[in-house]
Amino acid sequence: MSDLALPDRAHVLFVCEGTFEQYLVETLLNENRLIVASDAVIGVTRTRSAAQIQEQYLNYDYDWPLVILRVLDSRRENFALGRLYRERYPVFNFYTHPEIEMLIIVCEDCFADYSKHHKSSMKPSEYCMQKLKFGDVKSRTFLESYWTAESLVQAIRSYAALARIPKGEFSLADLLK
């Protein structure tokens, strides 16, 4: 895990890549499992454009600093705030690389099988559908029926112990209390 230094008192905006990421953040936030208090969160959004984030969330006079926490799998996604916002609003990226569906693979105790036999030829989402026979693992209905806050926390911690997280990079485990 990396050293995450958020201001003591700060508003937080979560920017989530997809449905699973948004569900994860909302579930863990509601169950008080994140390092961020729910009353500090101004939003959990799937809006990923820096320009739209600026327009929708950054043109306000907040009483505390605002921090942007992005939950995504792609390290290549460009997110550059405009010159007026860059210094004022820190952005932290939390990567779920290769895909957030790795949490399902870990939860099902299939990490070794996936890593050994399928890693090069199959995306984690495909593995979940083809090998584990789960339906649409990215649908809100599946997520709500499959996960609990406790199982999410356990899968995140287990995956952090198994994965090779590059030094200095934040993972979902860094968001947990």
PDB file of C-alpha atoms in Angstrom:
ATOM      1  CA  MET A   1       0.000   0.000   0.000  1.00  0.00           C
ATOM      2  CA  SER A   2       1.091   3.553  -0.710  1.00  0.00           C
ATOM      3  CA  ASP A   3       1.027   6.574   1.542  1.00  0.00           C
ATOM      4  CA  LEU A   4      -2.151   8.498   0.877  1.00  0.00           C
ATOM      5  CA  ALA A   5      -2.113  11.954   2.437  1.00  0.00           C
ATOM      6  CA  LEU A   6      -5.529  13.575   2.244  1.00  0.00           C
ATOM      7  CA  PRO A   7      -6.139  16.881   4.006  1.00  0.00           C
ATOM      8  CA  ASP A   8      -7.650  16.447   7.489  1.00  0.00           C
ATOM      9  CA  ARG A   9     -10.791  18.298   6.526  1.00  0.00           C
ATOM     10  CA  ALA A  10     -11.658  18.017   2.879  1.00  0.00           C
ATOM     11  CA  HIS A  11     -14.632  17.548   0.640  1.00  0.00           C
ATOM     12  CA  VAL A  12     -14.278  14.526  -1.625  1.00  0.00           C
ATOM     13  CA  LEU A  13     -15.549  13.858  -5.112  1.00  0.00           C
ATOM     14  CA  PHE A  14     -15.369  10.236  -6.283  1.00  0.00           C
ATOM     15  CA  VAL A  15     -15.056   9.818 -10.041  1.00  0.00           C
ATOM     16  CA  CYS A  16     -15.806   6.210 -10.984  1.00  0.00           C
ATOM     17  CA  GLU A  17     -15.068   4.525 -14.289  1.00  0.00           C
ATOM     18  CA  GLY A  18     -18.099   2.244 -14.422  1.00  0.00           C
ATOM     19  CA  THR A  19     -21.075   0.708 -12.661  1.00  0.00           C
ATOM     20  CA  PHE A  20     -18.995  -1.723 -10.595  1.00  0.00           C
ATOM     21  CA  GLU A  21     -16.638   1.010  -9.389  1.00  0.00           C
ATOM     22  CA  GLN A  22     -19.554   3.264  -8.496  1.00  0.00           C
ATOM     23  CA  TYR A  23     -21.363   0.442  -6.693  1.00  0.00           C
ATOM     24  CA  LEU A  24     -18.211  -0.421  -4.750  1.00  0.00           C
ATOM     25  CA  VAL A  25     -17.625   3.167  -3.607  1.00  0.00           C
ATOM     26  CA  GLU A  26     -21.269   3.763  -2.675  1.00  0.00           C
ATOM     27  CA  THR A  27     -21.566   0.457  -0.786  1.00  0.00           C
ATOM     28  CA  LEU A  28     -18.368   0.900   1.190  1.00  0.00           C
ATOM     29  CA  LEU A  29     -19.125   4.554   1.852  1.00  0.00           C
ATOM     30  CA  ASN A  30     -22.608   3.723   3.171  1.00  0.00           C
ATOM     31  CA  GLU A  31     -21.134   1.070   5.460  1.00  0.00           C
ATOM     32  CA  ASN A  32     -18.420   3.425   6.773  1.00  0.00           C
ATOM     33  CA  ARG A  33     -15.608   1.216   5.410  1.00  0.00           C
ATOM     34  CA  LEU A  34     -13.644   3.939   3.605  1.00  0.00           C
ATOM     35  CA  ILE A  35     -11.050   6.371   4.928  1.00  0.00           C
ATOM     36  CA  VAL A  36     -13.423   9.113   3.824  1.00  0.00           C
ATOM     37  CA  ALA A  37     -16.473  10.033   5.910  1.00  0.00           C
ATOM     38  CA  SER A  38     -19.723   9.997   3.974  1.00  0.00           C
ATOM     39  CA  ASP A  39     -20.604  13.527   5.097  1.00  0.00           C
ATOM     40  CA  ALA A  40     -17.406  14.804   3.420  1.00  0.00           C
ATOM     41  CA  VAL A  41     -18.415  13.406   0.023  1.00  0.00           C
ATOM     42  CA  ILE A  42     -19.991  15.904  -2.343  1.00  0.00           C
ATOM     43  CA  GLY A  43     -20.634  13.304  -5.020  1.00  0.00           C
ATOM     44  CA  VAL A  44     -20.005   9.900  -6.560  1.00  0.00           C
ATOM     45  CA  THR A  45     -20.121  10.290 -10.314  1.00  0.00           C
ATOM     46  CA  ARG A  46     -19.362   8.382 -13.477  1.00  0.00           C
ATOM     47  CA  THR A  47     -18.635  11.620 -15.323  1.00  0.00           C
ATOM     48  CA  ARG A  48     -15.018  11.177 -16.388  1.00  0.00           C
ATOM     49  CA  SER A  49     -14.307  14.251 -18.467  1.00  0.00           C
ATOM     50  CA  ALA A  50     -12.154  16.808 -16.646  1.00  0.00           C
ATOM     51  CA  ALA A  51     -14.015  19.642 -18.371  1.00  0.00           C
ATOM     52  CA  GLN A  52     -17.395  18.304 -17.220  1.00  0.00           C
ATOM     53  CA  ILE A  53     -16.079  17.716 -13.676  1.00  0.00           C
ATOM     54  CA  GLN A  54     -14.878  21.329 -13.584  1.00  0.00           C
ATOM     55  CA  GLU A  55     -18.231  22.608 -14.797  1.00  0.00           C
ATOM     56  CA  GLN A  56     -20.394  20.417 -12.534  1.00  0.00           C
ATOM     57  CA  TYR A  57     -18.346  20.382  -9.312  1.00  0.00           C
ATOM     58  CA  LEU A  58     -15.442  22.825  -9.211  1.00  0.00           C
ATOM     59  CA  ASN A  59     -17.056  26.201  -9.820  1.00  0.00           C
ATOM     60  CA  TYR A  60     -18.195  26.524  -6.210  1.00  0.00           C
ATOM     61  CA  ASP A  61     -16.725  28.162  -3.158  1.00  0.00           C
ATOM     62  CA  TYR A  62     -16.249  25.236  -0.756  1.00  0.00           C
ATOM     63  CA  ASP A  63     -15.603  25.839   2.927  1.00  0.00           C
ATOM     64  CA  TRP A  64     -12.877  23.134   2.920  1.00  0.00           C
ATOM     65  CA  PRO A  65     -10.465  21.956   0.249  1.00  0.00           C
ATOM     66  CA  LEU A  66     -11.871  19.604  -2.384  1.00  0.00           C
ATOM     67  CA  VAL A  67     -10.051  16.411  -3.352  1.00  0.00           C
ATOM     68  CA  ILE A  68     -10.873  14.284  -6.401  1.00  0.00           C
ATOM     69  CA  LEU A  69     -10.537  10.513  -5.983  1.00  0.00           C
ATOM     70  CA  ARG A  70     -10.731   8.594  -9.261  1.00  0.00           C
ATOM     71  CA  VAL A  71     -11.437   4.832  -9.305  1.00  0.00           C
ATOM     72  CA  LEU A  72     -10.486   3.306 -12.662  1.00  0.00           C
ATOM     73  CA  ASP A  73      -8.567   0.512 -14.353  1.00  0.00           C
ATOM     74  CA  SER A  74      -6.833   2.376 -17.165  1.00  0.00           C
ATOM     75  CA  ARG A  75      -3.518   4.035 -16.454  1.00  0.00           C
ATOM     76  CA  ARG A  76      -3.650   5.685 -19.852  1.00  0.00           C
ATOM     77  CA  GLU A  77      -6.847   7.656 -19.355  1.00  0.00           C
ATOM     78  CA  ASN A  78      -6.087  11.349 -19.657  1.00  0.00           C
ATOM     79  CA  PHE A  79      -7.599  13.528 -16.943  1.00  0.00           C
ATOM     80  CA  ALA A  80      -6.143  16.999 -16.937  1.00  0.00           C
ATOM     81  CA  LEU A  81      -7.859  19.778 -15.065  1.00  0.00           C
ATOM     82  CA  GLY A  82      -7.610  23.231 -16.571  1.00  0.00           C
ATOM     83  CA  ARG A  83      -4.887  25.640 -15.506  1.00  0.00           C
ATOM     84  CA  LEU A  84      -7.160  27.435 -13.016  1.00  0.00           C
ATOM     85  CA  TYR A  85      -8.032  24.155 -11.244  1.00  0.00           C
ATOM     86  CA  ARG A  86      -4.819  22.091 -11.393  1.00  0.00           C
ATOM     87  CA  GLU A  87      -3.123  23.457  -8.281  1.00  0.00           C
ATOM     88  CA  ARG A  88      -6.298  23.986  -6.295  1.00  0.00           C
ATOM     89  CA  TYR A  89      -7.865  20.511  -6.582  1.00  0.00           C
ATOM     90  CA  PRO A  90      -5.614  17.493  -5.962  1.00  0.00           C
ATOM     91  CA  VAL A  91      -6.445  14.356  -7.945  1.00  0.00           C
ATOM     92  CA  PHE A  92      -5.655  10.843  -6.682  1.00  0.00           C
ATOM     93  CA  ASN A  93      -6.057   7.783  -8.903  1.00  0.00           C
ATOM     94  CA  PHE A  94      -6.963   4.368  -7.483  1.00  0.00           C
ATOM     95  CA  TYR A  95      -6.351   1.630 -10.021  1.00  0.00           C
ATOM     96  CA  THR A  96      -8.232  -1.647 -10.294  1.00  0.00           C
ATOM     97  CA  HIS A  97      -5.906  -2.944 -13.014  1.00  0.00           C
ATOM     98  CA  PRO A  98      -6.356  -5.119 -14.960  1.00  0.00           C
ATOM     99  CA  GLU A  99     -10.115  -4.894 -14.299  1.00  0.00           C
ATOM    100  CA  ILE A 100     -12.294  -4.549 -11.249  1.00  0.00           C
ATOM    101  CA  GLU A 101     -13.767  -7.981 -12.056  1.00  0.00           C
ATOM    102  CA  MET A 102     -10.559  -9.397 -10.565  1.00  0.00           C
ATOM    103  CA  LEU A 103     -12.325  -8.917  -7.229  1.00  0.00           C
ATOM    104  CA  ILE A 104     -14.900 -11.527  -8.257  1.00  0.00           C
ATOM    105  CA  ILE A 105     -12.130 -13.911  -9.326  1.00  0.00           C
ATOM    106  CA  VAL A 106     -10.424 -13.443  -5.953  1.00  0.00           C
ATOM    107  CA  CYS A 107     -13.703 -13.806  -4.064  1.00  0.00           C
ATOM    108  CA  GLU A 108     -14.368 -17.091  -5.889  1.00  0.00           C
ATOM    109  CA  ASP A 109     -10.843 -18.290  -4.974  1.00  0.00           C
ATOM    110  CA  CYS A 110      -9.894 -18.554  -8.664  1.00  0.00           C
ATOM    111  CA  PHE A 111      -6.970 -16.118  -8.779  1.00  0.00           C
ATOM    112  CA  ALA A 112      -4.372 -18.890  -9.211  1.00  0.00           C
ATOM    113  CA  ASP A 113      -6.362 -20.543 -12.017  1.00  0.00           C
ATOM    114  CA  TYR A 114      -6.932 -17.257 -13.810  1.00  0.00           C
ATOM    115  CA  SER A 115      -3.286 -16.230 -13.447  1.00  0.00           C
ATOM    116  CA  LYS A 116      -1.901 -19.586 -14.526  1.00  0.00           C
ATOM    117  CA  HIS A 117      -4.154 -20.508 -17.450  1.00  0.00           C
ATOM    118  CA  HIS A 118      -6.106 -17.533 -18.680  1.00  0.00           C
ATOM    119  CA  LYS A 119      -4.315 -14.290 -17.928  1.00  0.00           C
ATOM    120  CA  SER A 120      -2.871 -13.786 -21.403  1.00  0.00           C
ATOM    121  CA  SER A 121      -5.901 -14.867 -23.388  1.00  0.00           C
ATOM    122  CA  MET A 122      -8.921 -13.761 -21.403  1.00  0.00           C
ATOM    123  CA  LYS A 123     -10.019 -10.556 -19.743  1.00  0.00           C
ATOM    124  CA  PRO A 124     -11.214 -10.904 -16.134  1.00  0.00           C
ATOM    125  CA  SER A 125     -14.773  -9.990 -17.148  1.00  0.00           C
ATOM    126  CA  GLU A 126     -14.732 -12.771 -19.775  1.00  0.00           C
ATOM    127  CA  TYR A 127     -13.370 -15.237 -17.230  1.00  0.00           C
ATOM    128  CA  CYS A 128     -16.215 -14.387 -14.860  1.00  0.00           C
ATOM    129  CA  MET A 129     -18.773 -15.040 -17.584  1.00  0.00           C
ATOM    130  CA  GLN A 130     -17.210 -18.061 -19.298  1.00  0.00           C
ATOM    131  CA  LYS A 131     -15.479 -19.948 -16.488  1.00  0.00           C
ATOM    132  CA  LEU A 132     -17.506 -18.888 -13.453  1.00  0.00           C
ATOM    133  CA  LYS A 133     -20.785 -18.827 -15.415  1.00  0.00           C
ATOM    134  CA  PHE A 134     -21.884 -15.504 -13.987  1.00  0.00           C
ATOM    135  CA  GLY A 135     -24.237 -13.379 -16.046  1.00  0.00           C
ATOM    136  CA  ASP A 136     -23.584  -9.723 -16.634  1.00  0.00           C
ATOM    137  CA  VAL A 137     -21.055  -9.107 -13.849  1.00  0.00           C
ATOM    138  CA  LYS A 138     -21.141  -5.395 -14.567  1.00  0.00           C
ATOM    139  CA  SER A 139     -24.883  -4.985 -14.035  1.00  0.00           C
ATOM    140  CA  ARG A 140     -26.183  -3.318 -10.913  1.00  0.00           C
ATOM    141  CA  THR A 141     -28.550  -6.262 -10.348  1.00  0.00           C
ATOM    142  CA  PHE A 142     -25.678  -8.763 -10.288  1.00  0.00           C
ATOM    143  CA  LEU A 143     -23.542  -6.548  -8.062  1.00  0.00           C
ATOM    144  CA  GLU A 144     -26.324  -6.054  -5.517  1.00  0.00           C
ATOM    145  CA  SER A 145     -27.071  -9.774  -5.341  1.00  0.00           C
ATOM    146  CA  TYR A 146     -23.428 -10.895  -5.227  1.00  0.00           C
ATOM    147  CA  TRP A 147     -21.602  -8.443  -2.957  1.00  0.00           C
ATOM    148  CA  THR A 148     -21.851  -7.272   0.612  1.00  0.00           C
ATOM    149  CA  ALA A 149     -19.663  -4.596   2.142  1.00  0.00           C
ATOM    150  CA  GLU A 150     -17.774  -7.284   4.055  1.00  0.00           C
ATOM    151  CA  SER A 151     -17.132  -9.455   0.991  1.00  0.00           C
ATOM    152  CA  LEU A 152     -15.942  -6.394  -0.950  1.00  0.00           C
ATOM    153  CA  VAL A 153     -13.507  -5.444   1.817  1.00  0.00           C
ATOM    154  CA  GLN A 154     -12.199  -8.997   2.017  1.00  0.00           C
ATOM    155  CA  ALA A 155     -11.770  -9.294  -1.767  1.00  0.00           C
ATOM    156  CA  ILE A 156     -10.027  -5.902  -1.988  1.00  0.00           C
ATOM    157  CA  ARG A 157      -7.579  -6.816   0.770  1.00  0.00           C
ATOM    158  CA  SER A 158      -6.933 -10.270  -0.680  1.00  0.00           C
ATOM    159  CA  TYR A 159      -6.347  -8.878  -4.161  1.00  0.00           C
ATOM    160  CA  ALA A 160      -3.968  -6.228  -2.812  1.00  0.00           C
ATOM    161  CA  ALA A 161      -1.922  -9.023  -1.217  1.00  0.00           C
ATOM    162  CA  LEU A 162      -1.879 -11.061  -4.455  1.00  0.00           C
ATOM    163  CA  ALA A 163      -1.460  -8.344  -7.075  1.00  0.00           C
ATOM    164  CA  ARG A 164       1.709  -6.638  -8.173  1.00  0.00           C
ATOM    165  CA  ILE A 165       0.851  -3.039  -7.492  1.00  0.00           C
ATOM    166  CA  PRO A 166       3.515  -0.673  -8.825  1.00  0.00           C
ATOM    167  CA  LYS A 167       5.346   1.345  -6.198  1.00  0.00           C
ATOM    168  CA  GLY A 168       3.726   4.718  -5.610  1.00  0.00           C
ATOM    169  CA  GLU A 169       0.417   3.671  -7.179  1.00  0.00           C
ATOM    170  CA  PHE A 170      -2.809   3.648  -5.163  1.00  0.00           C
ATOM    171  CA  SER A 171      -5.137   0.654  -5.158  1.00  0.00           C
ATOM    172  CA  LEU A 172      -8.594   0.149  -3.705  1.00  0.00           C
ATOM    173  CA  ALA A 173      -6.986  -1.157  -0.501  1.00  0.00           C
ATOM    174  CA  ASP A 174      -5.644   2.348   0.107  1.00  0.00           C
ATOM    175  CA  LEU A 175      -9.226   3.600   0.381  1.00  0.00           C
ATOM    176  CA  LEU A 176     -10.170   1.139   3.137  1.00  0.00           C
ATOM    177  CA  LYS A 177     -10.148   1.978   6.840  1.00  0.00           C
TER     178      LYS A 177
END
